[in-house]
Tab-separated table of C-alpha atoms in Angstrom:
chain	number	residue	atom	x	y	z
A	58	MET	CA	3.514	4.822	-17.348
A	59	THR	CA	5.687	7.882	-18.006
A	60	THR	CA	3.724	11.087	-18.155
A	61	ASP	CA	2.711	12.632	-21.443
A	62	ALA	CA	4.954	15.589	-20.709
A	63	ALA	CA	7.967	13.303	-20.556
A	64	ARG	CA	7.408	12.075	-24.116
A	65	SER	CA	6.941	14.672	-26.761
A	66	THR	CA	6.466	12.338	-29.706
A	67	ALA	CA	5.502	8.746	-30.407
A	68	ASP	CA	9.042	8.249	-31.703
A	69	ASP	CA	10.310	8.525	-28.110
A	70	LEU	CA	8.535	5.251	-27.386
A	71	ALA	CA	10.271	3.499	-30.266
A	72	HIS	CA	13.826	4.777	-29.908
A	73	HIS	CA	16.240	5.032	-26.981
A	74	PRO	CA	19.353	7.167	-27.542
A	75	LEU	CA	21.661	4.469	-26.118
A	76	VAL	CA	20.175	1.275	-27.520
A	77	GLY	CA	17.762	2.326	-30.264
A	78	ARG	CA	14.824	-0.091	-30.252
A	79	PRO	CA	16.201	-3.418	-28.990
A	80	GLY	CA	14.573	-6.700	-29.870
A	81	LYS	CA	14.250	-7.652	-26.222
A	82	VAL	CA	14.980	-6.617	-22.664
A	83	ILE	CA	15.835	-9.551	-20.379
A	84	ALA	CA	16.052	-9.223	-16.591
A	85	LEU	CA	17.634	-11.550	-14.052
A	86	HIS	CA	15.811	-12.425	-10.849
A	87	LEU	CA	18.606	-12.830	-8.263
A	88	ASN	CA	22.369	-12.390	-8.518
A	89	TYR	CA	23.879	-10.397	-5.645
A	90	PRO	CA	24.485	-12.294	-2.380
A	91	SER	CA	23.261	-9.309	-0.382
A	92	ARG	CA	19.887	-9.487	-2.139
A	93	ILE	CA	19.768	-13.281	-1.992
A	94	ALA	CA	20.211	-13.077	1.781
A	95	GLN	CA	17.203	-10.764	1.993
A	96	ARG	CA	15.049	-13.029	-0.139
A	97	GLY	CA	16.064	-16.173	1.720
A	98	ARG	CA	16.314	-18.310	-1.400
A	99	ALA	CA	19.541	-19.087	-3.210
A	100	PRO	CA	19.294	-19.878	-6.941
A	101	SER	CA	21.461	-22.714	-8.242
A	102	ARG	CA	21.079	-21.419	-11.806
A	103	PRO	CA	20.078	-18.018	-13.196
A	104	SER	CA	16.424	-17.366	-13.966
A	105	TYR	CA	14.995	-14.542	-16.042
A	106	PHE	CA	11.931	-12.600	-17.132
A	107	LEU	CA	11.210	-10.344	-20.101
A	108	LYS	CA	10.425	-6.635	-20.038
A	109	PRO	CA	8.740	-4.917	-23.000
A	110	VAL	CA	10.919	-2.572	-25.019
A	111	THR	CA	8.212	0.047	-24.464
A	112	SER	CA	9.259	0.066	-20.793
A	113	LEU	CA	12.526	1.799	-21.746
A	114	ALA	CA	13.034	5.391	-20.648
A	115	THR	CA	15.849	7.910	-20.474
A	116	THR	CA	17.285	9.994	-17.670
A	117	GLY	CA	15.183	12.887	-16.449
A	118	GLN	CA	11.839	11.245	-17.143
A	119	THR	CA	8.988	10.743	-14.711
A	120	VAL	CA	7.458	7.386	-13.885
A	121	GLU	CA	3.900	7.004	-12.612
A	122	ARG	CA	2.755	4.939	-9.672
A	123	PRO	CA	-0.664	3.587	-10.719
A	124	PRO	CA	-3.617	4.848	-8.676
A	125	GLY	CA	-4.621	2.439	-5.937
A	126	THR	CA	-1.113	0.987	-5.511
A	127	GLU	CA	1.374	1.482	-2.690
A	128	LEU	CA	4.432	-0.615	-3.517
A	129	LEU	CA	6.406	0.939	-6.376
A	130	ALA	CA	9.993	-0.240	-5.812
A	131	PHE	CA	13.277	0.760	-7.453
A	132	GLU	CA	16.130	-1.620	-8.311
A	133	GLY	CA	19.435	-0.106	-9.349
A	134	GLU	CA	21.202	-2.433	-11.803
A	135	ILE	CA	24.036	-2.809	-14.263
A	136	ALA	CA	22.637	-3.269	-17.769
A	137	LEU	CA	24.527	-5.057	-20.532
A	138	VAL	CA	24.040	-3.891	-24.105
A	139	ILE	CA	24.697	-6.686	-26.596
A	140	GLY	CA	27.073	-5.708	-29.408
A	141	THR	CA	27.325	-8.818	-31.606
A	142	THR	CA	24.963	-11.715	-32.190
A	143	ALA	CA	25.337	-14.446	-29.580
A	144	ARG	CA	24.063	-17.943	-30.270
A	145	ARG	CA	25.213	-20.914	-28.183
A	146	VAL	CA	28.437	-19.231	-27.169
A	147	ALA	CA	30.843	-20.688	-24.607
A	148	ARG	CA	30.970	-19.309	-21.088
A	149	GLU	CA	34.416	-17.813	-21.603
A	150	ASP	CA	33.242	-16.013	-24.760
A	151	GLY	CA	30.089	-14.421	-23.331
A	152	TRP	CA	31.607	-11.074	-22.378
A	153	SER	CA	33.028	-10.578	-25.864
A	154	HIS	CA	29.471	-10.171	-27.164
A	155	VAL	CA	28.779	-7.196	-24.854
A	156	ALA	CA	29.257	-3.773	-26.442
A	157	ALA	CA	28.702	-1.603	-23.384
A	158	VAL	CA	27.277	-1.355	-19.890
A	159	THR	CA	25.002	1.311	-18.543
A	160	ALA	CA	22.911	2.112	-15.483
A	161	ALA	CA	19.370	0.785	-15.223
A	162	ASN	CA	16.449	1.055	-12.838
A	163	ASP	CA	14.286	-2.074	-12.879
A	164	LEU	CA	11.163	-0.457	-11.460
A	165	GLY	CA	8.205	-2.589	-10.425
A	166	VAL	CA	4.804	-2.386	-8.745
A	167	TYR	CA	4.492	-5.217	-6.233
A	168	ASP	CA	0.745	-4.629	-6.023
A	169	LEU	CA	0.459	-6.167	-9.511
A	170	ARG	CA	2.751	-9.174	-9.061
A	171	SER	CA	-0.116	-11.577	-8.426
A	172	ALA	CA	-1.674	-10.743	-11.787
A	173	ASP	CA	0.940	-12.569	-13.854
A	174	LYS	CA	2.153	-15.356	-11.537
A	175	GLY	CA	5.876	-14.713	-11.830
A	176	ALA	CA	6.013	-13.329	-15.371
A	177	ASN	CA	6.244	-9.764	-13.975
A	178	LEU	CA	4.676	-8.393	-17.158
A	179	ARG	CA	2.339	-5.867	-15.591
A	180	SER	CA	4.297	-5.314	-12.388
A	181	LYS	CA	7.579	-4.482	-14.185
A	182	GLY	CA	6.574	-3.928	-17.796
A	183	GLY	CA	4.796	-0.584	-17.617
A	184	ASP	CA	5.824	2.313	-19.828
A	185	GLY	CA	8.910	3.967	-18.389
A	186	TYR	CA	9.697	1.155	-15.962
A	187	THR	CA	13.182	0.488	-17.410
A	188	PRO	CA	15.112	3.745	-17.541
A	189	LEU	CA	18.664	3.400	-18.919
A	190	GLY	CA	21.601	5.780	-19.107
A	191	PRO	CA	22.531	8.513	-19.236
A	192	ALA	CA	25.823	7.316	-20.784
A	193	SER	CA	27.433	3.949	-21.392
A	194	ILE	CA	30.834	2.433	-20.671
A	195	PRO	CA	32.564	0.456	-23.470
A	196	ALA	CA	32.735	-3.194	-22.392
A	197	ASP	CA	36.173	-3.749	-23.890
A	198	GLN	CA	37.634	-1.059	-21.623
A	199	VAL	CA	36.602	-2.586	-18.294
A	200	ASP	CA	36.828	-5.796	-16.332
A	201	PRO	CA	33.236	-7.024	-15.847
A	202	ALA	CA	34.068	-7.799	-12.200
A	203	SER	CA	35.277	-4.231	-11.525
A	204	LEU	CA	31.938	-2.433	-11.882
A	205	ARG	CA	30.097	-0.699	-9.069
A	206	VAL	CA	26.378	0.089	-8.912
A	207	ARG	CA	24.982	2.742	-6.578
A	208	THR	CA	21.471	4.098	-6.077
A	209	TRP	CA	20.317	7.254	-4.299
A	210	VAL	CA	16.790	8.161	-3.207
A	211	ASN	CA	16.297	11.883	-2.662
A	212	GLY	CA	20.062	12.233	-2.430
A	213	GLU	CA	20.594	9.515	0.191
A	214	LEU	CA	22.632	6.434	-0.736
A	215	ALA	CA	20.385	3.346	-0.760
A	216	GLN	CA	22.413	0.755	-2.712
A	217	ASP	CA	26.157	0.228	-3.095
A	218	ASP	CA	27.619	-3.045	-4.358
A	219	SER	CA	30.209	-4.489	-6.701
A	220	SER	CA	29.906	-6.823	-9.676
A	221	ALA	CA	32.777	-8.758	-8.113
A	222	THR	CA	30.273	-10.262	-5.672
A	223	VAL	CA	27.694	-11.607	-8.115
A	224	VAL	CA	26.802	-15.297	-8.139
A	225	PHE	CA	26.475	-15.404	-11.940
A	226	PRO	CA	29.223	-13.440	-13.755
A	227	PHE	CA	28.024	-11.244	-16.583
A	228	GLY	CA	29.736	-13.160	-19.378
A	229	GLU	CA	28.180	-16.352	-18.051
A	230	LEU	CA	24.715	-14.772	-18.229
A	231	VAL	CA	25.227	-13.936	-21.903
A	232	ALA	CA	26.425	-17.463	-22.625
A	233	ASP	CA	23.578	-19.015	-20.687
A	234	LEU	CA	20.892	-16.990	-22.442
A	235	SER	CA	22.419	-17.683	-25.845
A	236	GLN	CA	21.949	-21.435	-25.476
A	237	LEU	CA	18.243	-21.135	-26.350
A	238	ILE	CA	17.739	-17.483	-27.257
A	239	THR	CA	19.667	-15.633	-29.920
A	240	LEU	CA	20.920	-12.361	-28.482
A	241	GLU	CA	21.084	-9.603	-31.075
A	242	PRO	CA	22.867	-6.248	-31.210
A	243	GLY	CA	21.033	-3.726	-29.043
A	244	ASP	CA	19.399	-6.303	-26.782
A	245	VAL	CA	19.556	-5.352	-23.106
A	246	VAL	CA	20.278	-7.704	-20.200
A	247	LEU	CA	19.636	-6.493	-16.655
A	248	THR	CA	21.976	-8.303	-14.272
A	249	GLY	CA	20.186	-8.165	-10.913
A	250	THR	CA	20.007	-5.717	-8.041
A	251	PRO	CA	21.843	-5.733	-4.690
A	252	ALA	CA	20.307	-5.232	-1.255
A	253	GLY	CA	18.814	-1.841	-0.557
A	254	SER	CA	15.996	-1.887	-3.090
A	255	SER	CA	12.889	-0.453	-1.472
A	256	VAL	CA	9.654	1.472	-1.970
A	257	VAL	CA	9.436	4.990	-3.385
A	258	GLU	CA	6.505	7.371	-3.429
A	259	PRO	CA	5.255	10.253	-5.548
A	260	GLY	CA	7.668	13.162	-5.182
A	261	ASP	CA	10.727	10.952	-4.721
A	262	VAL	CA	13.724	11.081	-7.054
A	263	VAL	CA	15.799	7.962	-7.744
A	264	GLU	CA	19.312	8.116	-9.213
A	265	VAL	CA	21.439	5.164	-10.355
A	266	GLU	CA	25.100	5.226	-11.390
A	267	VAL	CA	27.439	2.525	-12.669
A	268	ASP	CA	31.167	3.204	-12.555
A	269	VAL	CA	34.609	1.695	-12.077
A	270	PRO	CA	35.958	3.129	-8.816
A	271	GLY	CA	39.237	4.995	-9.168
A	272	THR	CA	38.810	5.585	-12.915
A	273	GLU	CA	36.979	7.977	-15.178
A	274	HIS	CA	34.581	5.274	-16.354
A	275	SER	CA	31.073	6.267	-15.278
A	276	THR	CA	27.578	6.285	-16.737
A	277	GLY	CA	26.675	9.411	-14.850
A	278	ARG	CA	23.532	9.448	-12.743
A	279	LEU	CA	20.331	8.049	-14.235
A	280	ARG	CA	17.591	10.241	-12.764
A	281	THR	CA	13.930	9.224	-12.479
A	282	SER	CA	11.171	11.158	-10.716
A	283	VAL	CA	8.073	9.478	-9.286
A	284	ALA	CA	4.569	10.884	-9.776
A	285	GLU	CA	1.092	9.715	-8.826
A	286	GLY	CA	-0.827	8.325	-11.777
A	287	THR	CA	-4.173	9.812	-12.692
A	288	ARG	CA	-5.880	6.966	-14.570
A	289	SER	CA	-7.082	3.994	-12.547
A	290	LEU	CA	-7.093	0.522	-14.048
A	291	PRO	CA	-10.492	-0.359	-15.533
A	292	GLU	CA	-12.530	-3.075	-13.883
A	293	PHE	CA	-11.718	-5.595	-16.636
A	294	SER	CA	-8.005	-5.369	-15.746
A	295	ALA	CA	-6.361	-7.229	-12.874
A	296	GLN	CA	-6.622	-4.992	-9.832
A	297	PRO	CA	-3.887	-4.165	-7.328
A	298	SER	CA	-3.553	-6.677	-4.516
A	299	VAL	CA	-1.037	-6.697	-1.661
A	300	ASP	CA	-0.339	-8.713	1.448
A	301	ASP	CA	2.362	-8.683	4.084
A	302	VAL	CA	4.610	-10.966	2.022
A	303	GLN	CA	4.593	-8.484	-0.854
A	304	ARG	CA	5.080	-5.554	1.511
A	305	ALA	CA	8.133	-7.192	3.087
A	306	GLU	CA	9.646	-8.032	-0.306
A	307	ALA	CA	8.978	-4.571	-1.723
A	308	TRP	CA	10.427	-2.720	1.269
A	309	GLY	CA	13.310	-5.169	1.652
A	310	SER	CA	12.355	-6.554	5.066
A	311	ARG	CA	9.409	-6.897	7.423
A	312	ASP	CA	11.001	-4.359	9.743
A	313	ALA	CA	11.370	-1.772	6.966
A	314	ALA	CA	7.730	-2.368	6.011
A	315	GLY	CA	6.615	-1.730	9.587
A	316	LEU	CA	5.461	-5.336	10.079
A	317	GLU	CA	5.762	-7.550	13.129
A	318	PRO	CA	8.653	-10.039	12.962
A	319	LEU	CA	7.768	-13.520	11.783
A	320	PHE	CA	7.389	-16.156	14.443
A	321	GLU	CA	10.575	-18.041	15.301
A	322	LEU	CA	10.864	-21.160	17.397
A	323	THR	CA	13.661	-19.719	19.493
A	324	GLU	CA	15.929	-21.615	21.869
A	325	GLU	CA	14.057	-19.993	24.745
A	326	ARG	CA	10.736	-21.344	23.484
A	327	ILE	CA	12.236	-24.777	22.844
A	328	ALA	CA	13.635	-24.854	26.383
A	329	LYS	CA	10.198	-24.070	27.797
A	330	LEU	CA	8.581	-26.746	25.630
A	331	ARG	CA	11.025	-29.289	27.008
A	332	GLN	CA	9.771	-28.479	30.512
A	333	VAL	CA	6.123	-29.339	29.902
A	334	ALA	CA	4.335	-32.520	28.930
A	335	VAL	CA	2.185	-32.819	25.848
A	336	ALA	CA	-0.755	-33.674	28.125
A	337	THR	CA	-0.362	-30.326	29.897
A	338	LEU	CA	-0.178	-28.448	26.603
A	339	SER	CA	-3.294	-30.277	25.442
A	340	ALA	CA	-5.171	-29.155	28.563
A	341	GLN	CA	-4.185	-25.545	27.967
A	342	LEU	CA	-5.174	-25.692	24.303
A	343	ARG	CA	-8.581	-26.962	25.385
A	344	LYS	CA	-8.923	-24.010	27.791
A	345	HIS	CA	-8.266	-21.747	24.796
A	346	GLY	CA	-11.038	-23.454	22.854
A	347	TYR	CA	-8.870	-25.752	20.708
A	348	ASN	CA	-9.911	-29.416	20.795
A	349	GLN	CA	-8.799	-30.636	17.354
A	350	LEU	CA	-5.034	-30.311	17.563
A	351	SER	CA	-3.922	-33.814	18.491
A	352	ILE	CA	-2.521	-36.147	15.824
A	353	ASP	CA	-4.305	-39.340	16.787
A	354	GLY	CA	-3.271	-42.936	16.258
A	355	VAL	CA	0.494	-42.372	16.200
A	356	ARG	CA	3.033	-43.689	18.679
A	357	THR	CA	6.709	-43.001	19.168
A	358	ASP	CA	9.385	-45.541	18.366
A	359	LYS	CA	11.566	-44.034	21.126
A	360	PRO	CA	9.746	-44.030	24.466
A	361	GLY	CA	11.009	-41.276	26.725
A	362	SER	CA	12.052	-39.023	23.845
A	363	LYS	CA	10.428	-35.786	22.707
A	364	ILE	CA	10.084	-33.979	19.396
A	365	ILE	CA	9.870	-30.201	19.115
A	366	GLY	CA	10.008	-28.360	15.802
A	367	ARG	CA	8.278	-26.567	12.944
A	368	ALA	CA	6.091	-28.539	10.561
A	369	ARG	CA	7.035	-29.440	7.031
A	370	THR	CA	4.358	-31.418	5.236
A	371	LEU	CA	4.056	-34.243	2.697
A	372	ARG	CA	0.842	-35.569	1.225
A	373	PHE	CA	0.113	-39.027	-0.170
A	374	VAL	CA	-3.050	-39.748	-2.165
A	375	PRO	CA	-4.656	-43.182	-2.512
A	376	ALA	CA	-2.821	-45.524	-4.855
A	377	ARG	CA	-3.891	-45.542	-8.496
A	378	GLU	CA	-1.816	-47.360	-11.063
A	379	ASP	CA	-1.630	-44.628	-13.684
A	380	LEU	CA	-0.893	-41.933	-11.117
A	381	PHE	CA	1.808	-44.003	-9.476
A	382	ARG	CA	3.448	-44.447	-12.878
A	383	SER	CA	3.450	-40.669	-13.405
A	384	HIS	CA	4.225	-39.543	-9.833
A	385	GLY	CA	5.650	-42.489	-7.919
A	386	GLY	CA	8.983	-43.036	-9.615
A	387	GLY	CA	12.138	-41.024	-9.966
A	388	TYR	CA	12.718	-37.936	-7.853
A	389	ASN	CA	9.161	-37.862	-6.570
A	390	ALA	CA	7.524	-35.574	-4.005
A	391	GLN	CA	8.542	-37.846	-1.158
A	392	LYS	CA	12.245	-37.790	-2.042
A	393	ARG	CA	12.237	-34.064	-2.834
A	394	THR	CA	10.688	-33.319	0.539
A	395	PHE	CA	13.176	-35.374	2.518
A	396	ASP	CA	16.062	-33.788	0.606
A	397	SER	CA	14.802	-30.292	1.485
A	398	LEU	CA	14.499	-30.766	5.250
A	399	LYS	CA	16.356	-28.310	7.460
A	400	PRO	CA	17.503	-28.369	11.090
A	401	GLY	CA	14.527	-28.222	13.438
A	402	ASP	CA	11.954	-29.381	10.874
A	403	VAL	CA	9.392	-32.012	11.791
A	404	LEU	CA	8.084	-33.789	8.706
A	405	VAL	CA	4.341	-34.475	9.009
A	406	VAL	CA	3.012	-36.999	6.495
A	407	GLU	CA	-0.611	-37.272	5.454
A	408	ALA	CA	-1.320	-40.943	4.769
A	409	ARG	CA	-5.071	-40.833	5.538
A	410	GLY	CA	-4.554	-43.164	8.500
A	411	GLU	CA	-3.810	-45.956	6.023
A	412	ARG	CA	-1.346	-48.257	7.774
A	413	GLY	CA	-1.262	-50.924	5.090
A	414	SER	CA	1.923	-49.599	3.542
A	415	GLY	CA	5.134	-47.938	4.599
A	416	THR	CA	5.386	-44.169	4.158
A	417	VAL	CA	9.017	-43.860	5.242
A	418	GLY	CA	11.903	-46.316	5.499
A	419	ASP	CA	15.381	-46.398	6.968
A	420	ILE	CA	17.161	-44.604	4.087
A	421	LEU	CA	14.838	-41.596	4.054
A	422	ALA	CA	14.691	-41.451	7.841
A	423	LEU	CA	18.496	-41.434	7.883
A	424	ARG	CA	18.470	-38.599	5.334
A	425	ALA	CA	16.190	-36.587	7.627
A	426	GLN	CA	18.509	-37.242	10.566
A	427	VAL	CA	21.626	-36.195	8.642
A	428	LEU	CA	19.932	-32.932	7.622
A	429	GLY	CA	19.125	-32.138	11.256
A	430	ALA	CA	15.369	-32.670	11.206
A	431	ALA	CA	13.793	-32.908	14.658
A	432	GLY	CA	11.392	-35.762	13.907
A	433	ILE	CA	8.964	-37.528	11.591
A	434	VAL	CA	5.226	-37.943	12.131
A	435	THR	CA	3.089	-40.110	9.848
A	436	ASP	CA	-0.374	-41.549	10.333
A	437	GLY	CA	0.676	-44.348	7.977
A	438	GLY	CA	3.124	-47.196	8.381
A	439	VAL	CA	6.910	-47.367	8.594
A	440	ARG	CA	9.058	-49.809	6.646
A	441	ASP	CA	12.326	-51.145	8.053
A	442	HIS	CA	10.866	-50.348	11.451
A	443	SER	CA	13.672	-51.896	13.488
A	444	ALA	CA	16.317	-49.959	11.542
A	445	VAL	CA	14.356	-46.713	11.805
A	446	LYS	CA	13.950	-47.292	15.523
A	447	GLU	CA	17.724	-47.519	15.924
A	448	LEU	CA	18.284	-44.064	14.420
A	449	ASP	CA	18.599	-40.986	16.626
A	450	ILE	CA	15.679	-39.178	15.001
A	451	PRO	CA	12.308	-39.916	16.681
A	452	THR	CA	9.526	-41.224	14.439
A	453	PHE	CA	5.840	-41.285	15.354
A	454	SER	CA	3.729	-43.566	13.169
A	455	GLY	CA	0.809	-45.922	12.924
A	456	GLY	CA	3.209	-48.852	13.287
A	457	PRO	CA	5.379	-51.089	11.095
A	458	HIS	CA	4.449	-52.410	7.659
A	459	PRO	CA	6.670	-54.081	5.047
A	460	ALA	CA	4.942	-52.850	1.862
A	461	VAL	CA	6.224	-50.036	-0.355
A	462	LEU	CA	4.268	-46.902	-1.271
A	463	GLY	CA	2.609	-48.208	-4.431
A	464	ARG	CA	0.446	-50.646	-2.501
A	465	ARG	CA	-1.621	-47.885	-0.873
A	466	HIS	CA	-0.105	-44.494	-1.672
A	467	VAL	CA	1.092	-42.118	-4.375
A	468	PRO	CA	3.469	-39.325	-3.250
A	469	TRP	CA	1.683	-36.204	-4.409
A	470	ASP	CA	2.587	-32.828	-2.933
A	471	ASN	CA	4.563	-31.119	-0.199
A	472	ASP	CA	4.592	-27.987	1.966
A	473	ILE	CA	0.835	-27.591	1.803
A	474	THR	CA	-1.894	-27.865	4.422
A	475	VAL	CA	-2.427	-31.562	5.198
A	476	ALA	CA	-4.530	-33.784	7.455
A	477	CYS	CA	-2.615	-36.185	9.693
A	478	GLY	CA	-4.245	-38.332	12.345
A	479	GLY	CA	-7.399	-36.242	12.233
A	480	ALA	CA	-5.584	-32.926	12.719
A	481	THR	CA	-5.033	-30.171	10.190
A	482	VAL	CA	-1.355	-29.259	9.913
A	483	GLN	CA	0.052	-26.245	8.107
A	484	PRO	CA	3.705	-25.666	7.230
A	485	GLY	CA	5.290	-23.724	10.092
A	486	ASP	CA	2.980	-25.038	12.819
A	487	VAL	CA	4.741	-26.018	16.033
A	488	ILE	CA	4.842	-29.791	16.528
A	489	VAL	CA	5.393	-31.262	19.992
A	490	GLY	CA	5.350	-34.973	20.765
A	491	ASP	CA	6.132	-37.299	23.667
A	492	ASP	CA	4.942	-40.675	24.943
A	493	ASP	CA	1.363	-39.373	25.225
A	494	GLY	CA	1.162	-38.378	21.559
A	495	VAL	CA	1.662	-35.443	19.202
A	496	LEU	CA	0.134	-31.956	19.222
A	497	VAL	CA	-0.095	-29.275	16.554
A	498	ILE	CA	0.164	-25.740	17.989
A	499	PRO	CA	-0.562	-22.673	15.840
A	500	PRO	CA	2.431	-20.330	16.256
A	501	ALA	CA	0.252	-17.389	17.313
A	502	LEU	CA	-1.016	-19.417	20.289
A	503	LEU	CA	2.262	-20.839	21.487
A	504	ASP	CA	3.476	-18.231	23.969
A	505	GLN	CA	0.235	-17.859	25.902
A	506	VAL	CA	-0.369	-21.608	25.937
A	507	LEU	CA	3.227	-22.340	26.901
A	508	ASP	CA	3.379	-19.902	29.811
A	509	ALA	CA	0.062	-21.229	31.131
A	510	ALA	CA	1.297	-24.816	30.782
A	511	ILE	CA	4.445	-24.059	32.767
A	512	GLU	CA	2.311	-22.535	35.528
A	513	GLN	CA	-0.028	-25.540	35.422
A	514	GLU	CA	2.856	-27.976	35.825
A	515	ALA	CA	4.221	-25.983	38.767
A	516	GLU	CA	0.808	-26.195	40.419
A	517	GLU	CA	0.474	-29.912	39.734
A	518	GLU	CA	3.945	-30.601	41.122
A	519	TRP	CA	2.937	-28.807	44.326
A	520	ILE	CA	-0.381	-30.692	44.425
A	521	ALA	CA	1.387	-34.034	43.960
A	522	ALA	CA	3.644	-33.234	46.907
A	523	ARG	CA	0.604	-32.569	49.101
A	524	VAL	CA	-1.081	-35.792	47.964
A	525	ALA	CA	2.123	-37.667	48.783
A	526	GLU	CA	1.883	-36.164	52.276
A	527	GLY	CA	-1.558	-37.724	52.631
A	528	ALA	CA	-3.876	-34.848	51.639
A	529	ALA	CA	-7.228	-35.657	50.015
A	530	VAL	CA	-7.813	-34.346	46.509
A	531	ASP	CA	-11.075	-32.568	47.329
A	532	GLY	CA	-10.367	-28.844	46.976
A	533	LEU	CA	-6.734	-29.607	46.273
A	534	TYR	CA	-7.047	-30.854	42.710
A	535	PRO	CA	-7.824	-28.499	41.119
A	536	LEU	CA	-6.674	-25.858	43.562
A	537	THR	CA	-9.506	-23.926	45.224
A	538	GLY	CA	-10.212	-22.083	48.418
A	539	GLU	CA	-7.689	-22.478	51.214
A	540	TRP	CA	-5.426	-24.752	49.194
A	541	ARG	CA	-5.201	-22.085	46.447
A	542	ARG	CA	-4.334	-19.395	49.005
A	543	ARG	CA	-1.683	-21.606	50.584
A	544	TYR	CA	-0.102	-22.412	47.218
A	545	GLU	CA	0.040	-18.769	46.166
A	546	ALA	CA	1.481	-17.705	49.500
A	547	GLU	CA	4.277	-20.287	49.263
A	548	ARG	CA	4.967	-19.291	45.651
A	549	ASP	CA	5.158	-15.611	46.575
A	550	GLN	CA	7.474	-16.443	49.448
A	551	GLU	CA	9.806	-18.399	47.193
A	552	GLY	CA	9.735	-15.601	44.628
A	553	SER	CA	10.875	-13.043	47.187
A	554	ARG	CA	13.954	-15.038	48.175
């Protein structure tokens, strides 16, 4: 996607002055803790994607943002240039196969990410989307943990981080890749970008430098200008597509992208939810036109307790012998889901109202409790019911049953939209349960429903006091006329104290 003016001959496409024409360009997804914190997912092992060698460019070239796109993002990185063939090398020997390091800009168009489902081919593989240079630093003259990468946009510093912070050291990356892929001289490995990567627009200039602070070792600044492309993608090609998730990831945060913050079940909201009964919340949801948000047929094993949290979901499908053999054993969806629970989660299990088998037992319920989950809701049965009942974590279910999953269920999928007790539940929904039952509250509704429920309970407390004094309910419940005026006057009087 570099402009024609930036490449005078076809040979420019085939040869880079630093690396020639490498066999492959390999990029790492996440490595710097600062970037991992932004993404909210921490890799336990490195993961990679390939970039075409035709994406290579040199300093001073111009990269095009395709027409119809908005999210061209830069990523300043340290690039490793392989010097000697590496095949199944040991971790401690990985760095010895690196000839040099240089600056790189792992450019990408987030509008095209959906086209290749994680492969990043079109979003990051366009012509000119991997500029390298302008100079390199000999690997044998530096400590791989002493390198610094900085990026400037229009002269303002946007990224500044050290290779000393990376999760996966550079020599380890070489060793890891070499276990299955032979690395050859000239191959390029991009080692991840720190926080600060964001969106650039036509007219912007991005510069990346790798150096060793306090020494003369520096790549110089790799300079790339951004221009608006002139040729739209034809209709037979995947078209640009963006949503708020892509905008937040491209800009670095929802705030930087100008988006509203994501809903959080804050301590303030939780405190309010503890004040009101599920029955009151149900009445308010009905007033807002929502009548299908109760999870029916489930009862608590801890009368007097309450669950409040965000939904995580698990789905069971009807038992079938071949499917249970392929999905029921080992580290199945059920076990994976319980192992991934976080503080405040409420696990909601779709069991189709089938109570003829357990869907959770004491070991898994204990695992949920240890991880800090707020509760478990299943419209199926519970094994080891007495033991589960003795745990601190509340469980709402269709009742006890001694049978294991395979009698009625196959654990199938998690963190998807499910049906539980006749209600549709999506991951992230607010789940509230007490002795009256369990409700699902869409996050966007919570504040208005909650404030109205608190007001309703204040009214009903006042009404109950009047009934206790001997008042008739006509005109008092619900409040109308003179009773309404009296209530509001007393409330205003208390508020002015």
